Amino acid sequence: MIFITGATGMVGSHLLVRLSNQNRSIRALKRPTSDLQFVKRVFAIYAQKPDEQFASIEWVDGDLMDIFALEDFLIGVDEVYHCAAIVSFNAVDKKQLFAVNINGTANIVNASLTAGIEKFCHVSSIAALGSTEHPNLIDEQTLWKSSKRNSVYGISKYGAEREVWRGIAEGLNATIVNPSVILGPGDWKTGSSELFTLVWKGLKFYTLGTKGFVDVRDVAKAMILLMDGNHFGERFVVSAETLSFKQLFGYIARYLHKKAPSIEAKPWIGAIAWRVMAVKGLLTGTKPAITRETVRSANNLSAYSSAKLILTTGFEFIPIEESIRDIGEIFLKDHTKDISNLT
């Protein structure tokens, strides 16, 4: 039996489908208020027998803060995939980020140790490797450095990783994956999927930064390969390619049949924007769409290496242009439906 946290998110739902396609027995954690429509949609896209496979999932209601419930959920479980996390680059969410990402990870690690779990996979992030001030190639050997450039999200994921390393020291067979920016179909309102909506609506600006990108299907594939191959006590960067945001937006525009952003947004423009958004947020009580951390990230020059994963498993990544083409097709289908419903 496999237990998955964060099963309703992008990574978790794609992992569910991939494991289900392999006829694995799965128990998945969700909050009582979770909407399963997104998961069903992912199954409809990728599952061999969508309805039958979705019905085979054993869903349990709970959260990472209840360690006693977690211990009950792990009865009869052999493997744990820990995908649950809060993603936010807004400093006001620091308390929630630390509670869920660090304390929640500590709880599932402790519950797994108590239950004698045989295999454990933790979804970390390239953010847990820190934010360098120059474009050196970043890999698993990159050491965390305390810096004002580190986002609160990155700090929380670094803290979460430390809990997994503690678990490893205490005898847990665990592997850690550090994905770069994950691309995949979503709600088109949050995360990387929102980039497609921005281009669809006529985004005109691009920033000067570079980032690593990876298809969500590759993240799920890598996790299963590492677990099945018993690659424990290690971490692996999972990043297909390093692209500039101009290149990324160009690909998205191509497959959405839109004009690509053509105006370079200088860093000073972003500096003004996040300050204006911060004031607006204070006045309206809403979270700003642009923060100091997102502006900094959008202008960073970062490059990542997945050489270790490739050498260890022979991994072959989906080219990012192909990923964007596939996601673009799903986006267009969704928005064609929306337009049809209005006519």
mmCIF file of C-alpha atoms in Angstrom:
data_model
loop_
_atom_site.group_PDB
_atom_site.id
_atom_site.type_symbol
_atom_site.label_atom_id
_atom_site.label_comp_id
_atom_site.label_asym_id
_atom_site.label_seq_id
_atom_site.Cartn_x
_atom_site.Cartn_y
_atom_site.Cartn_z
ATOM 1 C CA MET A 1 0.000 0.000 0.000
ATOM 2 C CA ILE A 2 1.203 3.495 -0.916
ATOM 3 C CA PHE A 3 0.254 6.617 1.055
ATOM 4 C CA ILE A 4 0.323 10.035 -0.626
ATOM 5 C CA THR A 5 0.051 13.450 1.001
ATOM 6 C CA GLY A 6 -0.851 16.464 -1.122
ATOM 7 C CA ALA A 7 -2.713 14.164 -3.490
ATOM 8 C CA THR A 8 -5.071 16.904 -4.690
ATOM 9 C CA GLY A 9 -2.243 19.182 -5.877
ATOM 10 C CA MET A 10 -0.500 19.240 -9.237
ATOM 11 C CA VAL A 11 2.344 16.868 -8.352
ATOM 12 C CA GLY A 12 0.228 14.627 -6.144
ATOM 13 C CA SER A 13 -2.560 14.167 -8.689
ATOM 14 C CA HIS A 14 -0.140 13.308 -11.501
ATOM 15 C CA LEU A 15 1.668 10.895 -9.183
ATOM 16 C CA LEU A 16 -1.692 9.291 -8.366
ATOM 17 C CA VAL A 17 -2.397 8.693 -12.047
ATOM 18 C CA ARG A 18 1.041 7.279 -12.787
ATOM 19 C CA LEU A 19 0.917 4.875 -9.839
ATOM 20 C CA SER A 20 -2.683 3.957 -10.669
ATOM 21 C CA ASN A 21 -1.663 3.169 -14.254
ATOM 22 C CA GLN A 22 0.760 0.666 -12.686
ATOM 23 C CA ASN A 23 -2.113 -0.928 -10.725
ATOM 24 C CA ARG A 24 -0.624 0.090 -7.374
ATOM 25 C CA SER A 25 -2.765 0.144 -4.229
ATOM 26 C CA ILE A 26 -3.082 3.767 -3.047
ATOM 27 C CA ARG A 27 -4.356 5.598 0.020
ATOM 28 C CA ALA A 28 -4.473 9.383 -0.404
ATOM 29 C CA LEU A 29 -4.733 12.157 2.173
ATOM 30 C CA LYS A 30 -7.027 15.112 1.590
ATOM 31 C CA ARG A 31 -8.563 17.858 3.679
ATOM 32 C CA PRO A 32 -12.306 17.446 4.411
ATOM 33 C CA THR A 33 -12.967 20.566 2.322
ATOM 34 C CA SER A 34 -10.843 19.494 -0.659
ATOM 35 C CA ASP A 35 -12.400 19.598 -4.118
ATOM 36 C CA LEU A 36 -11.531 16.480 -6.115
ATOM 37 C CA GLN A 37 -12.596 17.892 -9.484
ATOM 38 C CA PHE A 38 -9.031 18.791 -10.470
ATOM 39 C CA VAL A 39 -7.841 15.264 -9.631
ATOM 40 C CA LYS A 40 -10.676 13.769 -11.681
ATOM 41 C CA ARG A 41 -9.686 16.028 -14.561
ATOM 42 C CA VAL A 42 -6.076 14.814 -14.409
ATOM 43 C CA PHE A 43 -7.317 11.222 -14.422
ATOM 44 C CA ALA A 44 -9.521 12.005 -17.442
ATOM 45 C CA ILE A 45 -6.466 13.288 -19.317
ATOM 46 C CA TYR A 46 -3.859 10.677 -18.414
ATOM 47 C CA ALA A 47 -5.443 7.558 -16.874
ATOM 48 C CA GLN A 48 -5.963 4.413 -18.924
ATOM 49 C CA LYS A 49 -9.401 3.804 -17.356
ATOM 50 C CA PRO A 50 -10.210 7.130 -15.656
ATOM 51 C CA ASP A 51 -13.431 6.348 -13.763
ATOM 52 C CA GLU A 52 -12.385 2.864 -12.690
ATOM 53 C CA GLN A 53 -8.936 3.982 -11.544
ATOM 54 C CA PHE A 54 -10.198 7.041 -9.675
ATOM 55 C CA ALA A 55 -12.742 4.873 -7.846
ATOM 56 C CA SER A 56 -9.940 2.559 -6.702
ATOM 57 C CA ILE A 57 -8.227 5.315 -4.670
ATOM 58 C CA GLU A 58 -8.822 5.114 -0.908
ATOM 59 C CA TRP A 59 -9.293 8.715 0.252
ATOM 60 C CA VAL A 60 -8.845 9.660 3.908
ATOM 61 C CA ASP A 61 -9.698 13.029 5.459
ATOM 62 C CA GLY A 62 -7.136 14.695 7.698
ATOM 63 C CA ASP A 63 -4.161 17.023 7.780
ATOM 64 C CA LEU A 64 -0.458 16.994 8.561
ATOM 65 C CA MET A 65 -0.918 18.661 11.938
ATOM 66 C CA ASP A 66 -2.592 15.570 13.463
ATOM 67 C CA ILE A 67 0.243 13.110 14.023
ATOM 68 C CA PHE A 68 -2.001 10.535 15.705
ATOM 69 C CA ALA A 69 -4.309 10.448 12.682
ATOM 70 C CA LEU A 70 -1.256 10.137 10.428
ATOM 71 C CA GLU A 71 -0.113 7.090 12.388
ATOM 72 C CA ASP A 72 -3.547 5.517 11.858
ATOM 73 C CA PHE A 73 -3.448 6.315 8.130
ATOM 74 C CA LEU A 74 -0.084 4.539 7.825
ATOM 75 C CA ILE A 75 -1.371 1.203 9.123
ATOM 76 C CA GLY A 76 -0.761 -1.335 6.352
ATOM 77 C CA VAL A 77 1.320 1.149 4.324
ATOM 78 C CA ASP A 78 4.760 0.306 2.896
ATOM 79 C CA GLU A 79 5.642 3.473 0.968
ATOM 80 C CA VAL A 80 4.986 7.176 1.564
ATOM 81 C CA TYR A 81 5.132 9.974 -1.002
ATOM 82 C CA HIS A 82 5.069 13.336 0.767
ATOM 83 C CA CYS A 83 3.871 15.933 -1.764
ATOM 84 C CA ALA A 84 1.891 18.243 0.527
ATOM 85 C CA ALA A 85 3.164 21.802 0.945
ATOM 86 C CA ILE A 86 2.036 25.396 0.992
ATOM 87 C CA VAL A 87 3.473 27.435 -1.884
ATOM 88 C CA SER A 88 3.585 31.185 -1.351
ATOM 89 C CA PHE A 89 6.098 33.922 -2.043
ATOM 90 C CA ASN A 90 4.299 36.370 0.202
ATOM 91 C CA ALA A 91 6.127 37.076 3.468
ATOM 92 C CA VAL A 92 2.821 37.504 5.320
ATOM 93 C CA ASP A 93 2.256 33.747 4.906
ATOM 94 C CA LYS A 94 5.437 32.905 6.842
ATOM 95 C CA LYS A 95 3.633 31.405 9.847
ATOM 96 C CA GLN A 96 1.492 29.094 7.695
ATOM 97 C CA LEU A 97 4.460 28.133 5.510
ATOM 98 C CA PHE A 98 6.545 27.141 8.511
ATOM 99 C CA ALA A 99 3.658 25.296 10.196
ATOM 100 C CA VAL A 100 2.696 23.143 7.206
ATOM 101 C CA ASN A 101 5.983 22.777 5.361
ATOM 102 C CA ILE A 102 8.297 22.282 8.348
ATOM 103 C CA ASN A 103 6.123 21.016 11.203
ATOM 104 C CA GLY A 104 3.889 19.022 8.863
ATOM 105 C CA THR A 105 6.915 17.318 7.343
ATOM 106 C CA ALA A 106 8.277 16.569 10.820
ATOM 107 C CA ASN A 107 4.950 14.916 11.670
ATOM 108 C CA ILE A 108 4.821 12.660 8.607
ATOM 109 C CA VAL A 109 8.497 11.744 9.094
ATOM 110 C CA ASN A 110 7.883 10.848 12.744
ATOM 111 C CA ALA A 111 4.733 8.896 11.901
ATOM 112 C CA SER A 112 6.644 7.006 9.195
ATOM 113 C CA LEU A 113 9.426 6.115 11.633
ATOM 114 C CA THR A 114 6.867 4.884 14.161
ATOM 115 C CA ALA A 115 5.041 2.843 11.508
ATOM 116 C CA GLY A 116 8.235 1.288 10.154
ATOM 117 C CA ILE A 117 7.630 2.612 6.633
ATOM 118 C CA GLU A 118 9.953 0.883 4.158
ATOM 119 C CA LYS A 119 10.315 3.727 1.625
ATOM 120 C CA PHE A 120 9.735 7.483 1.810
ATOM 121 C CA CYS A 121 9.904 10.143 -0.920
ATOM 122 C CA HIS A 122 9.881 13.847 -0.099
ATOM 123 C CA VAL A 123 9.056 16.514 -2.668
ATOM 124 C CA SER A 124 11.359 19.402 -1.865
ATOM 125 C CA SER A 125 12.215 22.248 -4.252
ATOM 126 C CA ILE A 126 15.117 24.018 -5.891
ATOM 127 C CA ALA A 127 14.139 26.815 -3.501
ATOM 128 C CA ALA A 128 15.594 24.659 -0.706
ATOM 129 C CA LEU A 129 19.008 24.984 -2.364
ATOM 130 C CA GLY A 130 19.007 28.711 -1.668
ATOM 131 C CA SER A 131 19.206 31.753 -3.910
ATOM 132 C CA THR A 132 22.647 32.431 -5.343
ATOM 133 C CA GLU A 133 23.757 35.916 -6.292
ATOM 134 C CA HIS A 134 25.412 34.822 -9.530
ATOM 135 C CA PRO A 135 24.472 32.390 -12.331
ATOM 136 C CA ASN A 136 26.547 29.410 -11.207
ATOM 137 C CA LEU A 137 25.223 25.956 -12.046
ATOM 138 C CA ILE A 138 23.225 24.731 -9.053
ATOM 139 C CA ASP A 139 23.079 21.038 -8.167
ATOM 140 C CA GLU A 140 22.686 18.725 -5.173
ATOM 141 C CA GLN A 141 26.044 19.782 -3.739
ATOM 142 C CA THR A 142 25.048 23.440 -3.513
ATOM 143 C CA LEU A 143 25.123 24.451 0.141
ATOM 144 C CA TRP A 144 22.405 26.544 1.716
ATOM 145 C CA LYS A 145 23.532 30.036 2.639
ATOM 146 C CA SER A 146 21.586 32.357 4.892
ATOM 147 C CA SER A 147 20.774 35.380 2.770
ATOM 148 C CA LYS A 148 18.177 38.112 2.481
ATOM 149 C CA ARG A 149 17.687 36.807 -1.063
ATOM 150 C CA ASN A 150 16.159 33.565 0.241
ATOM 151 C CA SER A 151 12.357 33.573 0.032
ATOM 152 C CA VAL A 152 10.198 32.588 3.002
ATOM 153 C CA TYR A 153 9.022 29.672 0.852
ATOM 154 C CA GLY A 154 12.625 28.600 0.245
ATOM 155 C CA ILE A 155 13.417 28.831 3.955
ATOM 156 C CA SER A 156 10.367 26.692 4.767
ATOM 157 C CA LYS A 157 11.335 24.038 2.204
ATOM 158 C CA TYR A 158 14.910 24.034 3.501
ATOM 159 C CA GLY A 159 13.527 23.473 7.001
ATOM 160 C CA ALA A 160 11.312 20.666 5.690
ATOM 161 C CA GLU A 161 14.305 18.981 4.065
ATOM 162 C CA ARG A 162 16.190 19.129 7.354
ATOM 163 C CA GLU A 163 13.369 17.150 8.958
ATOM 164 C CA VAL A 164 13.705 14.464 6.279
ATOM 165 C CA TRP A 165 17.488 14.340 6.737
ATOM 166 C CA ARG A 166 16.849 13.908 10.463
ATOM 167 C CA GLY A 167 14.523 11.026 9.640
ATOM 168 C CA ILE A 168 17.207 9.474 7.453
ATOM 169 C CA ALA A 169 19.690 9.734 10.337
ATOM 170 C CA GLU A 170 17.132 7.927 12.508
ATOM 171 C CA GLY A 171 16.781 5.050 10.039
ATOM 172 C CA LEU A 172 14.169 6.172 7.494
ATOM 173 C CA ASN A 173 14.807 4.981 3.931
ATOM 174 C CA ALA A 174 14.090 8.288 2.213
ATOM 175 C CA THR A 175 14.843 9.975 -1.076
ATOM 176 C CA ILE A 176 14.414 13.687 -1.806
ATOM 177 C CA VAL A 177 13.561 15.336 -5.120
ATOM 178 C CA ASN A 178 14.214 19.028 -5.772
ATOM 179 C CA PRO A 179 12.108 20.020 -8.790
ATOM 180 C CA SER A 180 12.584 23.342 -10.538
ATOM 181 C CA VAL A 181 9.531 25.328 -11.700
ATOM 182 C CA ILE A 182 6.917 22.653 -12.404
ATOM 183 C CA LEU A 183 4.816 23.019 -15.547
ATOM 184 C CA GLY A 184 1.487 21.269 -15.958
ATOM 185 C CA PRO A 185 -2.239 21.799 -16.390
ATOM 186 C CA GLY A 186 -3.868 23.516 -13.421
ATOM 187 C CA ASP A 187 -6.735 25.808 -12.591
ATOM 188 C CA TRP A 188 -5.142 28.500 -14.817
ATOM 189 C CA LYS A 189 -5.432 30.957 -11.904
ATOM 190 C CA THR A 190 -2.541 29.957 -9.653
ATOM 191 C CA GLY A 191 1.001 28.643 -9.860
ATOM 192 C CA SER A 192 2.770 28.137 -13.159
ATOM 193 C CA SER A 193 -0.522 27.431 -14.960
ATOM 194 C CA GLU A 194 -1.425 31.109 -14.486
ATOM 195 C CA LEU A 195 1.372 31.992 -16.931
ATOM 196 C CA PHE A 196 -0.764 30.559 -19.725
ATOM 197 C CA THR A 197 -3.676 32.778 -18.711
ATOM 198 C CA LEU A 198 -1.443 35.858 -18.633
ATOM 199 C CA VAL A 199 -0.183 35.215 -22.166
ATOM 200 C CA TRP A 200 -3.724 34.381 -23.324
ATOM 201 C CA LYS A 201 -4.883 37.763 -22.029
ATOM 202 C CA GLY A 202 -2.141 39.611 -23.881
ATOM 203 C CA LEU A 203 0.822 39.860 -21.502
ATOM 204 C CA LYS A 204 3.190 42.470 -22.945
ATOM 205 C CA PHE A 205 6.147 42.377 -20.538
ATOM 206 C CA TYR A 206 8.876 39.844 -19.825
ATOM 207 C CA THR A 207 11.602 39.915 -17.185
ATOM 208 C CA LEU A 208 15.317 39.295 -17.639
ATOM 209 C CA GLY A 209 15.628 36.262 -15.376
ATOM 210 C CA THR A 210 16.313 32.618 -16.166
ATOM 211 C CA LYS A 211 14.881 29.588 -14.366
ATOM 212 C CA GLY A 212 14.864 25.829 -14.495
ATOM 213 C CA PHE A 213 11.630 24.227 -15.702
ATOM 214 C CA VAL A 214 10.300 20.656 -15.655
ATOM 215 C CA ASP A 215 7.133 18.854 -16.740
ATOM 216 C CA VAL A 216 4.991 17.620 -13.837
ATOM 217 C CA ARG A 217 4.844 14.208 -15.531
ATOM 218 C CA ASP A 218 8.626 13.996 -15.259
ATOM 219 C CA VAL A 219 8.537 14.865 -11.560
ATOM 220 C CA ALA A 220 6.128 11.993 -10.880
ATOM 221 C CA LYS A 221 8.178 9.658 -13.074
ATOM 222 C CA ALA A 222 11.433 10.550 -11.285
ATOM 223 C CA MET A 223 9.908 10.002 -7.853
ATOM 224 C CA ILE A 224 8.726 6.500 -8.714
ATOM 225 C CA LEU A 225 12.028 5.584 -10.395
ATOM 226 C CA LEU A 226 14.030 6.656 -7.356
ATOM 227 C CA MET A 227 11.740 4.823 -4.939
ATOM 228 C CA ASP A 228 11.615 1.621 -6.992
ATOM 229 C CA GLY A 229 15.403 1.805 -7.442
ATOM 230 C CA ASN A 230 15.975 2.182 -3.685
ATOM 231 C CA HIS A 231 18.025 5.369 -4.036
ATOM 232 C CA PHE A 232 17.863 6.430 -0.411
ATOM 233 C CA GLY A 233 19.780 8.935 1.692
ATOM 234 C CA GLU A 234 20.199 11.254 -1.296
ATOM 235 C CA ARG A 235 18.572 14.205 -3.020
ATOM 236 C CA PHE A 236 18.123 14.761 -6.734
ATOM 237 C CA VAL A 237 17.569 17.966 -8.702
ATOM 238 C CA VAL A 238 14.747 17.402 -11.218
ATOM 239 C CA SER A 239 14.990 20.074 -13.911
ATOM 240 C CA ALA A 240 14.664 19.540 -17.650
ATOM 241 C CA GLU A 241 15.964 22.829 -19.051
ATOM 242 C CA THR A 242 17.020 26.326 -18.098
ATOM 243 C CA LEU A 243 15.121 28.990 -20.037
ATOM 244 C CA SER A 244 14.790 32.737 -19.930
ATOM 245 C CA PHE A 245 11.309 34.032 -19.215
ATOM 246 C CA LYS A 246 11.340 35.545 -22.690
ATOM 247 C CA GLN A 247 11.873 32.064 -24.182
ATOM 248 C CA LEU A 248 9.210 30.545 -21.941
ATOM 249 C CA PHE A 249 6.597 33.153 -22.820
ATOM 250 C CA GLY A 250 7.542 32.784 -26.472
ATOM 251 C CA TYR A 251 6.750 29.055 -26.373
ATOM 252 C CA ILE A 252 3.469 29.632 -24.551
ATOM 253 C CA ALA A 253 2.433 32.331 -27.029
ATOM 254 C CA ARG A 254 3.264 30.056 -29.970
ATOM 255 C CA TYR A 255 1.016 27.238 -28.783
ATOM 256 C CA LEU A 256 -1.801 29.512 -27.665
ATOM 257 C CA HIS A 257 -1.612 31.348 -31.007
ATOM 258 C CA LYS A 258 -1.026 34.677 -29.281
ATOM 259 C CA LYS A 259 1.519 37.455 -29.639
ATOM 260 C CA ALA A 260 4.551 36.947 -27.415
ATOM 261 C CA PRO A 261 5.468 39.556 -24.773
ATOM 262 C CA SER A 262 7.915 41.983 -26.387
ATOM 263 C CA ILE A 263 8.635 44.689 -23.804
ATOM 264 C CA GLU A 264 11.542 44.161 -21.429
ATOM 265 C CA ALA A 265 10.507 44.879 -17.834
ATOM 266 C CA LYS A 266 13.479 46.472 -16.113
ATOM 267 C CA PRO A 267 14.079 45.546 -12.439
ATOM 268 C CA TRP A 268 13.151 49.062 -11.322
ATOM 269 C CA ILE A 269 9.678 48.619 -12.814
ATOM 270 C CA GLY A 270 9.193 45.507 -10.700
ATOM 271 C CA ALA A 271 10.470 47.356 -7.628
ATOM 272 C CA ILE A 272 7.767 49.976 -8.084
ATOM 273 C CA ALA A 273 5.113 47.358 -8.874
ATOM 274 C CA TRP A 274 5.571 45.281 -5.727
ATOM 275 C CA ARG A 275 5.474 48.376 -3.533
ATOM 276 C CA VAL A 276 2.254 49.577 -5.170
ATOM 277 C CA MET A 277 0.754 46.092 -4.796
ATOM 278 C CA ALA A 278 1.777 45.966 -1.128
ATOM 279 C CA VAL A 279 -0.026 49.236 -0.401
ATOM 280 C CA LYS A 280 -3.079 48.063 -2.345
ATOM 281 C CA GLY A 281 -3.089 44.832 -0.351
ATOM 282 C CA LEU A 282 -3.008 46.706 2.938
ATOM 283 C CA LEU A 283 -5.892 48.930 1.882
ATOM 284 C CA THR A 284 -8.073 46.167 0.457
ATOM 285 C CA GLY A 285 -7.097 43.265 2.700
ATOM 286 C CA THR A 286 -6.126 41.142 -0.309
ATOM 287 C CA LYS A 287 -2.878 39.341 -1.059
ATOM 288 C CA PRO A 288 -0.727 41.186 -3.621
ATOM 289 C CA ALA A 289 -0.272 39.480 -6.990
ATOM 290 C CA ILE A 290 3.315 40.752 -7.131
ATOM 291 C CA THR A 291 5.682 40.686 -4.142
ATOM 292 C CA ARG A 292 9.300 41.624 -3.554
ATOM 293 C CA GLU A 293 10.191 37.923 -3.644
ATOM 294 C CA THR A 294 8.435 37.212 -6.958
ATOM 295 C CA VAL A 295 10.101 40.254 -8.551
ATOM 296 C CA ARG A 296 13.495 39.131 -7.281
ATOM 297 C CA SER A 297 12.903 35.592 -8.542
ATOM 298 C CA ALA A 298 11.770 36.827 -11.965
ATOM 299 C CA ASN A 299 15.047 38.707 -12.408
ATOM 300 C CA ASN A 300 17.450 36.115 -10.978
ATOM 301 C CA LEU A 301 19.804 34.317 -13.343
ATOM 302 C CA SER A 302 19.599 30.704 -12.144
ATOM 303 C CA ALA A 303 20.684 27.476 -13.846
ATOM 304 C CA TYR A 304 20.268 23.926 -12.537
ATOM 305 C CA SER A 305 21.842 20.558 -13.303
ATOM 306 C CA SER A 306 20.034 17.197 -13.238
ATOM 307 C CA ALA A 307 23.186 15.293 -14.195
ATOM 308 C CA LYS A 308 22.998 13.164 -11.041
ATOM 309 C CA LEU A 309 19.453 11.982 -11.797
ATOM 310 C CA ILE A 310 20.379 11.227 -15.411
ATOM 311 C CA LEU A 311 23.531 9.303 -14.460
ATOM 312 C CA THR A 312 21.742 7.400 -11.683
ATOM 313 C CA THR A 313 18.592 6.363 -13.551
ATOM 314 C CA GLY A 314 19.205 7.067 -17.252
ATOM 315 C CA PHE A 315 16.379 9.590 -17.021
ATOM 316 C CA GLU A 316 15.129 11.268 -20.201
ATOM 317 C CA PHE A 317 13.227 14.525 -19.799
ATOM 318 C CA ILE A 318 10.321 15.745 -21.878
ATOM 319 C CA PRO A 319 11.587 18.832 -23.775
ATOM 320 C CA ILE A 320 10.030 21.974 -22.327
ATOM 321 C CA GLU A 321 8.667 23.100 -25.685
ATOM 322 C CA GLU A 322 6.845 19.761 -25.934
ATOM 323 C CA SER A 323 5.508 20.210 -22.390
ATOM 324 C CA ILE A 324 4.181 23.656 -23.238
ATOM 325 C CA ARG A 325 2.614 22.350 -26.448
ATOM 326 C CA ASP A 326 0.766 19.644 -24.494
ATOM 327 C CA ILE A 327 -0.345 22.035 -21.751
ATOM 328 C CA GLY A 328 -1.382 24.564 -24.387
ATOM 329 C CA GLU A 329 -3.673 21.999 -26.014
ATOM 330 C CA ILE A 330 -5.387 21.373 -22.674
ATOM 331 C CA PHE A 331 -5.663 25.122 -22.027
ATOM 332 C CA LEU A 332 -7.262 25.739 -25.420
ATOM 333 C CA LYS A 333 -9.758 22.906 -24.913
ATOM 334 C CA ASP A 334 -10.751 24.336 -21.535
ATOM 335 C CA HIS A 335 -11.147 27.847 -22.881
ATOM 336 C CA THR A 336 -13.000 26.694 -25.984
ATOM 337 C CA LYS A 337 -15.512 25.107 -23.586
ATOM 338 C CA ASP A 338 -15.753 28.371 -21.646
ATOM 339 C CA ILE A 339 -16.412 30.336 -24.835
ATOM 340 C CA SER A 340 -18.992 27.773 -26.013
ATOM 341 C CA ASN A 341 -20.843 28.049 -22.704
ATOM 342 C CA LEU A 342 -21.199 31.806 -23.222
ATOM 343 C CA THR A 343 -22.735 31.495 -26.691
#
